[in-house]
GROMACS .gro file of C-alpha atoms in nm:
model
  496
    1MET     CA    1  -3.674   6.309  13.760
    2THR     CA    2  -3.588   6.406  14.127
    3PRO     CA    3  -3.271   6.237  14.251
    4GLN     CA    4  -3.338   6.034  14.620
    5PRO     CA    5  -3.162   6.170  14.891
    6SER     CA    6  -2.879   5.969  14.979
    7LEU     CA    7  -2.705   5.923  15.318
    8GLY     CA    8  -2.523   6.106  15.475
    9LEU     CA    9  -2.137   6.080  15.586
   10ARG     CA   10  -2.202   6.057  15.928
   11ALA     CA   11  -2.504   5.785  15.911
   12ARG     CA   12  -2.253   5.577  15.646
   13LEU     CA   13  -1.981   5.581  15.918
   14LEU     CA   14  -2.210   5.471  16.179
   15SER     CA   15  -2.364   5.206  15.959
   16ALA     CA   16  -2.020   5.070  15.854
   17PHE     CA   17  -1.878   5.054  16.202
   18ALA     CA   18  -2.236   4.884  16.298
   19LEU     CA   19  -2.233   4.642  16.011
   20LEU     CA   20  -1.855   4.553  16.069
   21CYS     CA   21  -1.982   4.517  16.428
   22VAL     CA   22  -2.230   4.288  16.382
   23VAL     CA   23  -2.098   4.046  16.145
   24THR     CA   24  -1.764   3.987  16.355
   25ALA     CA   25  -1.978   3.983  16.676
   26ALA     CA   26  -2.246   3.732  16.531
   27ALA     CA   27  -1.918   3.507  16.344
   28VAL     CA   28  -1.724   3.497  16.705
   29ALA     CA   29  -2.032   3.439  16.861
   30GLY     CA   30  -2.150   3.187  16.627
   31GLY     CA   31  -1.847   3.003  16.585
   32ILE     CA   32  -1.792   2.977  16.989
   33TYR     CA   33  -2.121   2.860  17.019
   34VAL     CA   34  -2.141   2.591  16.800
   35GLN     CA   35  -1.756   2.499  16.916
   36ALA     CA   36  -1.902   2.511  17.283
   37ARG     CA   37  -2.246   2.312  17.220
   38SER     CA   38  -2.042   2.034  16.988
   39ALA     CA   39  -1.798   1.989  17.279
   40ILE     CA   40  -2.078   1.961  17.557
   41LEU     CA   41  -2.256   1.698  17.359
   42GLN     CA   42  -1.937   1.529  17.278
   43ARG     CA   43  -1.847   1.498  17.594
   44THR     CA   44  -2.239   1.407  17.713
   45GLN     CA   45  -2.233   1.135  17.469
   46ASP     CA   46  -1.916   1.016  17.550
   47ALA     CA   47  -1.988   0.975  17.935
   48ALA     CA   48  -2.319   0.869  17.876
   49VAL     CA   49  -2.194   0.584  17.627
   50LYS     CA   50  -1.911   0.475  17.840
   51ALA     CA   51  -2.080   0.454  18.196
   52THR     CA   52  -2.386   0.228  17.978
   53THR     CA   53  -2.102   0.006  17.865
   54SER     CA   54  -1.955  -0.058  18.217
   55ARG     CA   55  -2.269  -0.104  18.368
   56LEU     CA   56  -2.371  -0.351  18.103
   57GLN     CA   57  -2.049  -0.558  18.152
   58ALA     CA   58  -2.083  -0.589  18.465
   59LEU     CA   59  -2.413  -0.793  18.410
   60TYR     CA   60  -2.194  -1.110  18.298
   61PRO     CA   61  -2.246  -1.377  18.326
   62LEU     CA   62  -2.605  -1.376  18.228
   63ARG     CA   63  -2.837  -1.611  18.455
   64SER     CA   64  -3.007  -1.751  18.150
   65ALA     CA   65  -2.947  -1.768  17.757
   66THR     CA   66  -3.298  -1.668  17.681
   67PRO     CA   67  -3.379  -1.419  17.942
   68GLY     CA   68  -3.768  -1.331  17.972
   69PRO     CA   69  -3.931  -0.988  18.095
   70GLU     CA   70  -3.828  -0.988  18.426
   71GLU     CA   71  -3.501  -1.057  18.348
   72LEU     CA   72  -3.509  -0.800  18.094
   73GLY     CA   73  -3.651  -0.571  18.300
   74GLY     CA   74  -3.287  -0.633  18.525
   75ILE     CA   75  -3.103  -0.555  18.256
   76ALA     CA   76  -3.270  -0.221  18.186
   77ALA     CA   77  -3.234  -0.123  18.556
   78ALA     CA   78  -2.942  -0.189  18.533
   79ALA     CA   79  -2.858  -0.021  18.253
   80ALA     CA   80  -3.008   0.300  18.361
   81ALA     CA   81  -2.863   0.252  18.722
   82ALA     CA   82  -3.161   0.466  18.861
   83GLU     CA   83  -2.918   0.777  18.726
   84GLN     CA   84  -3.133   1.089  18.679
   85GLY     CA   85  -3.238   1.154  18.353
   86MET     CA   86  -3.164   0.785  18.210
   87LEU     CA   87  -3.470   0.584  18.057
   88ALA     CA   88  -3.358   0.221  17.945
   89VAL     CA   89  -3.547  -0.082  17.771
   90ALA     CA   90  -3.395  -0.433  17.692
   91VAL     CA   91  -3.499  -0.599  17.395
   92TYR     CA   92  -3.435  -1.018  17.324
   93ARG     CA   93  -3.614  -1.180  16.984
   94GLY     CA   94  -3.938  -0.943  16.996
   95THR     CA   95  -3.948  -0.951  17.367
   96HIS     CA   96  -3.904  -0.658  17.585
   97SER     CA   97  -3.836  -0.542  17.936
   98PRO     CA   98  -4.184  -0.468  18.088
   99PHE     CA   99  -4.306  -0.074  18.114
  100PRO     CA  100  -4.657   0.004  18.239
  101PRO     CA  101  -4.932  -0.001  17.972
  102GLY     CA  102  -4.979   0.269  17.783
  103PRO     CA  103  -4.741   0.597  17.712
  104PRO     CA  104  -4.492   0.658  17.938
  105PRO     CA  105  -4.559   0.927  18.160
  106PRO     CA  106  -4.365   1.217  17.978
  107PRO     CA  107  -4.082   1.420  18.098
  108ARG     CA  108  -4.112   1.754  18.266
  109ARG     CA  109  -3.935   2.008  18.119
  110GLY     CA  110  -3.683   2.172  18.354
  111ASP     CA  111  -3.695   1.824  18.581
  112PRO     CA  112  -3.396   1.649  18.459
  113GLY     CA  113  -3.507   1.357  18.749
  114LEU     CA  114  -3.771   1.046  18.590
  115ASN     CA  115  -3.957   0.819  18.813
  116THR     CA  116  -3.946   0.516  18.592
  117ALA     CA  117  -3.705   0.328  18.424
  118VAL     CA  118  -3.803   0.186  18.133
  119LEU     CA  119  -3.833   0.383  17.798
  120ASN     CA  120  -4.113   0.330  17.502
  121LEU     CA  121  -3.987   0.165  17.223
  122GLU     CA  122  -4.175   0.427  16.987
  123VAL     CA  123  -3.945   0.659  17.082
  124ILE     CA  124  -3.635   0.490  16.903
  125PRO     CA  125  -3.597   0.498  16.541
  126GLU     CA  126  -3.581   0.221  16.318
  127GLN     CA  127  -3.237   0.313  16.184
  128LEU     CA  128  -3.106   0.275  16.502
  129ARG     CA  129  -3.248  -0.019  16.604
  130ARG     CA  130  -3.100  -0.171  16.280
  131VAL     CA  131  -2.803  -0.085  16.355
  132VAL     CA  132  -2.777  -0.203  16.685
  133ALA     CA  133  -2.947  -0.556  16.538
  134GLY     CA  134  -2.619  -0.591  16.326
  135GLY     CA  135  -2.411  -0.587  16.646
  136ASP     CA  136  -2.299  -0.218  16.638
  137THR     CA  137  -2.340   0.056  16.919
  138ALA     CA  138  -2.503   0.335  16.815
  139TRP     CA  139  -2.647   0.665  16.895
  140GLN     CA  140  -2.911   0.952  16.808
  141ARG     CA  141  -2.992   1.252  16.952
  142VAL     CA  142  -3.383   1.338  16.942
  143VAL     CA  143  -3.647   1.548  17.078
  144TRP     CA  144  -3.936   1.356  17.238
  145GLN     CA  145  -4.204   1.532  17.426
  146ASP     CA  146  -4.028   1.878  17.373
  147THR     CA  147  -3.732   1.754  17.537
  148PRO     CA  148  -3.368   1.665  17.388
  149PHE     CA  149  -3.257   1.305  17.454
  150LEU     CA  150  -2.972   1.117  17.362
  151LEU     CA  151  -3.046   0.748  17.265
  152ILE     CA  152  -2.761   0.500  17.278
  153GLY     CA  153  -2.834   0.163  17.157
  154MET     CA  154  -2.591  -0.167  17.198
  155PRO     CA  155  -2.602  -0.528  17.157
  156LEU     CA  156  -2.494  -0.771  17.469
  157LEU     CA  157  -2.203  -0.932  17.330
  158ILE     CA  158  -2.117  -1.292  17.523
  159THR     CA  159  -1.783  -1.315  17.637
  160GLU     CA  160  -1.560  -1.601  17.775
  161ARG     CA  161  -1.230  -1.631  17.919
  162GLY     CA  162  -1.228  -1.241  17.861
  163ARG     CA  163  -1.314  -1.275  17.449
  164THR     CA  164  -1.579  -1.199  17.285
  165THR     CA  165  -1.758  -1.521  17.121
  166ARG     CA  166  -2.050  -1.443  17.022
  167MET     CA  167  -2.387  -1.197  17.045
  168SER     CA  168  -2.636  -1.270  17.287
  169GLY     CA  169  -2.948  -1.128  17.089
  170ILE     CA  170  -3.017  -0.879  17.342
  171GLU     CA  171  -3.062  -0.522  17.281
  172VAL     CA  172  -2.976  -0.235  17.533
  173TYR     CA  173  -3.137   0.101  17.462
  174VAL     CA  174  -3.069   0.393  17.678
  175ALA     CA  175  -3.238   0.724  17.681
  176ARG     CA  176  -3.003   1.027  17.857
  177ASN     CA  177  -3.198   1.324  17.910
  178LEU     CA  178  -3.000   1.622  17.745
  179LEU     CA  179  -3.202   1.947  17.904
  180PRO     CA  180  -2.943   2.017  18.129
  181GLU     CA  181  -2.712   2.079  17.875
  182GLN     CA  182  -2.954   2.230  17.643
  183GLN     CA  183  -3.005   2.462  17.957
  184SER     CA  184  -2.641   2.534  17.952
  185ILE     CA  185  -2.620   2.582  17.576
  186ASP     CA  186  -2.927   2.842  17.593
  187GLU     CA  187  -2.755   3.013  17.858
  188LEU     CA  188  -2.443   3.029  17.631
  189ALA     CA  189  -2.645   3.152  17.345
  190THR     CA  190  -2.805   3.406  17.553
  191ARG     CA  191  -2.478   3.584  17.686
  192ALA     CA  192  -2.316   3.557  17.340
  193TRP     CA  193  -2.631   3.770  17.219
  194LEU     CA  194  -2.569   4.014  17.543
  195ILE     CA  195  -2.242   4.026  17.443
  196GLY     CA  196  -2.290   4.086  17.074
  197GLY     CA  197  -2.540   4.346  17.180
  198ALA     CA  198  -2.281   4.545  17.440
  199ALA     CA  199  -2.029   4.540  17.144
  200LEU     CA  200  -2.252   4.707  16.883
  201THR     CA  201  -2.307   4.967  17.135
  202PHE     CA  202  -1.941   5.000  17.216
  203ALA     CA  203  -1.913   5.034  16.836
  204VAL     CA  204  -2.166   5.281  16.773
  205ILE     CA  205  -2.024   5.483  17.050
  206LEU     CA  206  -1.669   5.431  16.922
  207ALA     CA  207  -1.798   5.500  16.526
  208SER     CA  208  -1.936   5.801  16.670
  209LEU     CA  209  -1.648   5.926  16.849
  210ALA     CA  210  -1.447   5.852  16.487
  211ALA     CA  211  -1.681   6.025  16.261
  212ARG     CA  212  -1.695   6.349  16.472
  213GLY     CA  213  -1.323   6.350  16.415
  214VAL     CA  214  -1.359   6.268  16.071
  215LEU     CA  215  -1.641   6.483  15.977
  216ARG     CA  216  -1.519   6.808  16.164
  217PRO     CA  217  -1.263   6.896  15.943
  218VAL     CA  218  -1.474   6.777  15.648
  219ARG     CA  219  -1.740   7.019  15.737
  220GLU     CA  220  -1.463   7.284  15.801
  221LEU     CA  221  -1.377   7.217  15.434
  222GLY     CA  222  -1.717   7.260  15.328
  223ARG     CA  223  -1.805   7.603  15.512
  224ALA     CA  224  -1.459   7.727  15.374
  225ALA     CA  225  -1.542   7.617  15.032
  226ARG     CA  226  -1.882   7.736  15.027
  227LEU     CA  227  -1.750   8.056  15.173
  228LEU     CA  228  -1.482   8.071  14.904
  229GLY     CA  229  -1.773   8.049  14.618
  230GLU     CA  230  -1.931   8.308  14.779
  231GLY     CA  231  -1.638   8.520  14.742
  232GLU     CA  232  -1.508   8.539  15.073
  233LEU     CA  233  -1.104   8.488  14.931
  234ARG     CA  234  -0.980   8.506  15.298
  235ALA     CA  235  -1.172   8.164  15.429
  236ARG     CA  236  -0.932   7.927  15.526
  237VAL     CA  237  -0.925   7.613  15.753
  238ALA     CA  238  -0.752   7.507  16.061
  239VAL     CA  239  -0.467   7.233  16.009
  240ARG     CA  240  -0.466   6.968  16.331
  241GLY     CA  241  -0.185   6.735  16.366
  242SER     CA  242   0.008   6.568  16.023
  243ASP     CA  243  -0.239   6.298  15.896
  244GLU     CA  244  -0.392   6.310  15.573
  245LEU     CA  245  -0.686   6.547  15.670
  246ALA     CA  246  -0.454   6.790  15.761
  247GLU     CA  247  -0.279   6.723  15.439
  248VAL     CA  248  -0.597   6.808  15.268
  249ALA     CA  249  -0.627   7.108  15.493
  250ARG     CA  250  -0.308   7.245  15.401
  251THR     CA  251  -0.333   7.190  15.024
  252PHE     CA  252  -0.709   7.406  15.061
  253ASN     CA  253  -0.548   7.653  15.217
  254ASP     CA  254  -0.258   7.724  14.970
  255THR     CA  255  -0.474   7.667  14.675
  256ALA     CA  256  -0.700   7.922  14.821
  257THR     CA  257  -0.390   8.135  14.890
  258GLU     CA  258  -0.277   8.147  14.508
  259LEU     CA  259  -0.636   8.172  14.435
  260GLU     CA  260  -0.670   8.504  14.639
  261ARG     CA  261  -0.355   8.643  14.508
  262HIS     CA  262  -0.473   8.567  14.143
  263VAL     CA  263  -0.829   8.716  14.188
  264ARG     CA  264  -0.668   9.049  14.377
  265GLN     CA  265  -0.422   9.067  14.048
  266LEU     CA  266  -0.756   9.018  13.774
  267ARG     CA  267  -0.934   9.266  13.988
  268GLU     CA  268  -0.628   9.497  13.972
  269MET     CA  269  -0.625   9.415  13.594
  270GLU     CA  270  -0.996   9.499  13.566
  271ALA     CA  271  -1.017   9.795  13.735
  272GLU     CA  272  -0.704   9.911  13.539
  273ALA     CA  273  -0.904   9.845  13.246
  274ARG     CA  274  -1.205  10.023  13.291
  275ARG     CA  275  -1.040  10.324  13.382
  276PHE     CA  276  -0.855  10.346  13.112
  277VAL     CA  277  -1.165  10.315  12.842
  278ALA     CA  278  -1.332  10.557  13.082
  279ASP     CA  279  -1.040  10.784  13.031
  280VAL     CA  280  -0.980  10.707  12.674
  281SER     CA  281  -1.380  10.764  12.641
  282HIS     CA  282  -1.384  11.111  12.817
  283GLU     CA  283  -1.070  11.256  12.653
  284LEU     CA  284  -1.206  11.147  12.293
  285ARG     CA  285  -1.520  11.352  12.372
  286THR     CA  286  -1.329  11.735  12.271
  287PRO     CA  287  -1.189  11.570  12.015
  288LEU     CA  288  -1.468  11.428  11.845
  289ALA     CA  289  -1.710  11.709  11.929
  290ALA     CA  290  -1.463  11.902  11.679
  291LEU     CA  291  -1.458  11.637  11.462
  292THR     CA  292  -1.865  11.620  11.454
  293ALA     CA  293  -1.870  12.054  11.356
  294VAL     CA  294  -1.602  11.940  11.072
  295ALA     CA  295  -1.837  11.659  10.958
  296ASP     CA  296  -2.134  11.834  10.946
  297VAL     CA  297  -1.973  12.112  10.747
  298LEU     CA  298  -1.848  11.859  10.503
  299ASP     CA  299  -2.191  11.676  10.470
  300GLU     CA  300  -2.316  12.012  10.383
  301GLU     CA  301  -2.105  12.053  10.125
  302ALA     CA  302  -2.049  11.695  10.002
  303ALA     CA  303  -2.329  11.760   9.710
  304ARG     CA  304  -2.166  12.054   9.566
  305LEU     CA  305  -1.778  11.863   9.570
  306PRO     CA  306  -1.624  11.690   9.341
  307GLU     CA  307  -1.788  11.264   9.330
  308PRO     CA  308  -1.449  11.138   9.506
  309ALA     CA  309  -1.402  11.438   9.696
  310GLY     CA  310  -1.763  11.421   9.830
  311ARG     CA  311  -1.762  11.050   9.862
  312ALA     CA  312  -1.479  11.054  10.093
  313ALA     CA  313  -1.677  11.379  10.317
  314ARG     CA  314  -1.956  11.156  10.340
  315LEU     CA  315  -1.771  10.853  10.471
  316VAL     CA  316  -1.583  11.075  10.708
  317SER     CA  317  -1.904  11.191  10.828
  318GLN     CA  318  -2.031  10.831  10.899
  319GLU     CA  319  -1.725  10.716  11.064
  320THR     CA  320  -1.773  11.002  11.301
  321LEU     CA  321  -2.122  10.927  11.371
  322ASN     CA  322  -2.026  10.621  11.447
  323LEU     CA  323  -1.730  10.707  11.630
  324THR     CA  324  -1.926  10.903  11.862
  325VAL     CA  325  -2.208  10.635  11.913
  326LEU     CA  326  -1.878  10.395  12.000
  327VAL     CA  327  -1.767  10.675  12.290
  328ASN     CA  328  -2.100  10.716  12.444
  329ASP     CA  329  -2.166  10.361  12.447
  330LEU     CA  330  -1.808  10.281  12.623
  331ILE     CA  331  -1.880  10.611  12.874
  332GLU     CA  332  -2.236  10.444  12.911
  333ILE     CA  333  -2.052  10.087  13.021
  334SER     CA  334  -1.795  10.225  13.193
  335ARG     CA  335  -2.086  10.392  13.430
  336PHE     CA  336  -2.203  10.020  13.495
  337ASP     CA  337  -1.879   9.874  13.544
  338SER     CA  338  -1.821  10.141  13.821
  339GLY     CA  339  -2.133  10.139  13.985
  340VAL     CA  340  -2.227  10.501  13.932
  341ALA     CA  341  -2.516  10.432  13.670
  342ALA     CA  342  -2.857  10.552  13.873
  343LEU     CA  343  -3.224  10.527  13.810
  344ALA     CA  344  -3.407  10.870  13.729
  345LEU     CA  345  -3.757  10.740  13.859
  346ASN     CA  346  -4.098  10.884  13.710
  347GLU     CA  347  -4.456  10.741  13.734
  348VAL     CA  348  -4.523  10.719  13.348
  349ASP     CA  349  -4.766  10.547  13.124
  350VAL     CA  350  -4.567  10.262  12.963
  351ALA     CA  351  -4.781  10.270  12.676
  352GLU     CA  352  -4.706  10.624  12.612
  353LEU     CA  353  -4.398  10.584  12.615
  354VAL     CA  354  -4.347  10.285  12.378
  355ARG     CA  355  -4.544  10.547  12.155
  356ALA     CA  356  -4.297  10.832  12.178
  357THR     CA  357  -4.030  10.591  12.162
  358LEU     CA  358  -4.160  10.477  11.809
  359ARG     CA  359  -4.254  10.867  11.724
  360VAL     CA  360  -3.954  11.030  11.770
  361ARG     CA  361  -3.767  10.786  11.561
  362GLY     CA  362  -4.043  10.752  11.271
  363TRP     CA  363  -4.086  10.386  11.345
  364SER     CA  364  -4.459  10.424  11.404
  365GLN     CA  365  -4.597  10.286  11.042
  366GLN     CA  366  -4.341  10.011  11.093
  367VAL     CA  367  -4.396   9.890  11.364
  368SER     CA  368  -4.710   9.726  11.500
  369ALA     CA  369  -4.819   9.767  11.884
  370ASP     CA  370  -5.057   9.609  12.167
  371LEU     CA  371  -5.024   9.823  12.409
  372PRO     CA  372  -5.318   9.811  12.678
  373ALA     CA  373  -5.424  10.124  12.856
  374THR     CA  374  -5.365  10.242  13.198
  375VAL     CA  375  -5.070  10.049  13.245
  376THR     CA  376  -4.822  10.243  13.467
  377ALA     CA  377  -4.508  10.197  13.640
  378ARG     CA  378  -4.238  10.373  13.850
  379LEU     CA  379  -3.966  10.360  13.562
  380ASP     CA  380  -3.668  10.564  13.410
  381PRO     CA  381  -3.802  10.672  13.121
  382ARG     CA  382  -3.486  10.770  12.937
  383ARG     CA  383  -3.330  10.407  12.996
  384VAL     CA  384  -3.655  10.235  12.920
  385ASP     CA  385  -3.659  10.453  12.566
  386VAL     CA  386  -3.276  10.359  12.526
  387VAL     CA  387  -3.359   9.946  12.580
  388LEU     CA  388  -3.700  10.013  12.345
  389ALA     CA  389  -3.479  10.242  12.047
  390ASN     CA  390  -3.234   9.949  12.064
  391LEU     CA  391  -3.446   9.643  12.022
  392VAL     CA  392  -3.711   9.778  11.768
  393GLY     CA  393  -3.405   9.939  11.577
  394ASN     CA  394  -3.217   9.585  11.560
  395ALA     CA  395  -3.579   9.412  11.466
  396LEU     CA  396  -3.620   9.648  11.171
  397ARG     CA  397  -3.219   9.606  11.018
  398HIS     CA  398  -3.152   9.271  11.115
  399GLY     CA  399  -3.520   9.084  11.068
  400GLU     CA  400  -3.787   9.070  10.850
  401PRO     CA  401  -4.172   9.292  10.891
  402PRO     CA  402  -4.351   9.254  11.044
  403VAL     CA  403  -4.222   9.400  11.377
  404SER     CA  404  -4.420   9.393  11.667
  405ILE     CA  405  -4.427   9.501  12.011
  406ARG     CA  406  -4.688   9.398  12.288
  407LEU     CA  407  -4.688   9.550  12.625
  408ARG     CA  408  -4.828   9.303  12.877
  409ALA     CA  409  -4.809   9.348  13.287
  410ASP     CA  410  -4.967   9.201  13.652
  411PRO     CA  411  -4.999   9.337  13.983
  412HIS     CA  412  -4.625   9.324  14.011
  413ARG     CA  413  -4.464   9.394  13.711
  414ILE     CA  414  -4.487   9.427  13.326
  415SER     CA  415  -4.310   9.307  12.978
  416LEU     CA  416  -4.253   9.389  12.675
  417GLU     CA  417  -4.206   9.180  12.379
  418VAL     CA  418  -4.051   9.286  12.064
  419ARG     CA  419  -4.043   9.039  11.796
  420ASP     CA  420  -3.986   9.018  11.417
  421HIS     CA  421  -4.079   8.729  11.167
  422GLY     CA  422  -3.693   8.672  11.003
  423PRO     CA  423  -3.514   8.374  11.006
  424GLY     CA  424  -3.454   8.422  11.381
  425LEU     CA  425  -3.087   8.346  11.582
  426ASP     CA  426  -2.867   8.073  11.514
  427GLU     CA  427  -2.868   7.829  11.871
  428ALA     CA  428  -2.531   7.896  11.902
  429VAL     CA  429  -2.536   8.258  11.918
  430LEU     CA  430  -2.832   8.286  12.152
  431PRO     CA  431  -2.614   8.234  12.476
  432HIS     CA  432  -2.373   8.513  12.343
  433VAL     CA  433  -2.661   8.790  12.231
  434PHE     CA  434  -2.590   8.996  12.501
  435ASP     CA  435  -2.209   8.971  12.528
  436ARG     CA  436  -1.988   9.273  12.495
  437PHE     CA  437  -1.874   9.371  12.127
  438TYR     CA  438  -2.047   9.026  12.028
  439LYS     CA  439  -2.228   9.047  11.661
  440ALA     CA  440  -2.376   8.717  11.539
  441SER     CA  441  -2.223   8.766  11.178
  442ALA     CA  442  -1.911   8.833  11.075
  443ALA     CA  443  -2.027   9.018  10.796
  444ARG     CA  444  -2.184   9.273  11.045
  445ALA     CA  445  -1.823   9.361  11.189
  446ARG     CA  446  -1.787   9.651  11.038
  447SER     CA  447  -2.139   9.770  11.042
  448GLU     CA  448  -2.280  10.044  11.213
  449GLY     CA  449  -2.334   9.898  11.530
  450SER     CA  450  -2.077   9.860  11.818
  451GLY     CA  451  -2.184   9.579  11.973
  452LEU     CA  452  -2.262   9.721  12.272
  453GLY     CA  453  -2.641   9.808  12.282
  454LEU     CA  454  -2.789   9.477  12.382
  455ALA     CA  455  -2.524   9.484  12.649
  456ILE     CA  456  -2.606   9.828  12.775
  457ALA     CA  457  -3.023   9.747  12.706
  458ARG     CA  458  -2.963   9.413  12.960
  459GLU     CA  459  -2.772   9.666  13.191
  460ASN     CA  460  -3.062   9.900  13.195
  461ALA     CA  461  -3.292   9.627  13.287
  462ARG     CA  462  -3.115   9.497  13.578
  463LEU     CA  463  -3.051   9.819  13.665
  464HIS     CA  464  -3.443   9.836  13.741
  465ARG     CA  465  -3.416   9.537  13.891
  466GLY     CA  466  -3.568   9.327  13.605
  467ASP     CA  467  -3.429   9.125  13.301
  468LEU     CA  468  -3.383   9.115  12.976
  469THR     CA  469  -3.426   8.770  12.741
  470VAL     CA  470  -3.414   8.680  12.380
  471ALA     CA  471  -3.597   8.322  12.229
  472ASN     CA  472  -3.671   8.208  11.867
  473ALA     CA  473  -4.054   8.157  11.778
  474PRO     CA  474  -4.160   7.873  11.723
  475ASP     CA  475  -4.305   7.979  11.389
  476GLY     CA  476  -4.001   8.197  11.298
  477GLY     CA  477  -3.831   8.546  11.422
  478ALA     CA  478  -3.660   8.651  11.735
  479VAL     CA  479  -3.815   8.719  12.042
  480PHE     CA  480  -3.708   9.013  12.288
  481THR     CA  481  -3.875   9.016  12.603
  482LEU     CA  482  -3.818   9.315  12.876
  483TYR     CA  483  -3.940   9.230  13.219
  484LEU     CA  484  -3.885   9.522  13.443
  485PRO     CA  485  -4.083   9.586  13.803
  486ARG     CA  486  -4.398   9.796  13.835
  487ARG     CA  487  -4.237   9.955  14.119
  488ALA     CA  488  -3.865  10.027  14.041
  489HIS     CA  489  -3.614  10.099  14.362
  490GLU     CA  490  -3.315  10.325  14.352
  491PRO     CA  491  -3.021  10.048  14.307
  492ASP     CA  492  -2.733  10.107  14.573
  493GLY     CA  493  -2.447  10.325  14.406
  494GLY     CA  494  -2.383  10.672  14.348
  495SER     CA  495  -2.547  10.919  14.053
  496GLU     CA  496  -2.471  11.006  13.732
   0.00000   0.00000   0.00000
């Protein structure tokens, strides 16, 4: 499953700043809006109730205890007091102040002034009427004809000698147009949104500047770490200031310096070890040549010597041969390590090269070969012969028959597959097969092999800019596959 790409650090910083600004601006603007709206409506409500109460108190004494429509109309007109945006209706035991038949003209939005001083009873909620009928003053905000109104209802009380004695039964309802207040509230909300938008823009700009300041050292750290990973051990980061990022940069530089020192020491030790191996190997060649000559003589005379002496002569001859192979392998490895190994390229028939390898070593009858004709490649035949001899020899010694070799080719590369039908290699062994001096079995620690053959084989493959791989076949047996380009090129380096 392909991992989903995540947001970069810059995008996350900008998002965090923007989200913080939006939440803060919304909370502040929302709180101010709610408080301002409540304050505006409360002030308007208190003023309307106080004004209405004052106007109604000025009506006493009433001319009639049982007013008719005309007197109720006067009460309604006095309650409205011809103030712009005020409508009123007076009700007494089912009788109300007169208003034109049909629904009253709806108020025009944007025009707080109304030309009528009457209020349609259908606008007044039933709950409000019940509260007023019970003798209490009440108010409620409603929306009528898309215009907000404040409805105020209060009963007229009979007062005698400055004291309220009883209810008169008259109910007065006043509607205060809240359109101006609503427009003020809307304007306040618009300004709050504009301020929030400006704050968001400012926050994004501030976040961009902050992200640039934070990400610059982070990018420098990433670049320096990448250079370190590529082997540029002198990569360092500029230290600016004394904050946490500067401390990280300083720690990185100290770590890089220490790493450079250790790597330099390791390289020097490795170079010394390679020179030591190369020098020892070359120095051993001369005494080994003499030992080989003596071993040949002993080998010829071993059959005529008494059995203990003959067995010792054969053992010396075999160990001398093993030591010669080991020294030659060490010399070959030292050439790869020092970069002086080179290719002697020739245009060769790959199938014929494989047959020659098998024929020279007497393996033609033991190995089945699937070798298509007319497969040519520009290779170093000696080095390919060394690889094939190692692979086929290992298959014959450590695997089980039948052993096969198969050649396949495409326009760009060839592959040579060497397979046996033994138990294969343990899964824990596969990653280490090409390691130097590695032997799959502890029982082979004193075998004739040096443990360098497969390492040299892979180095030869890579010298051709190819590769050598190993795997277990599904039906048993180890499978070594040599990949080589059809047209190898001389690698950089010296010559042998």
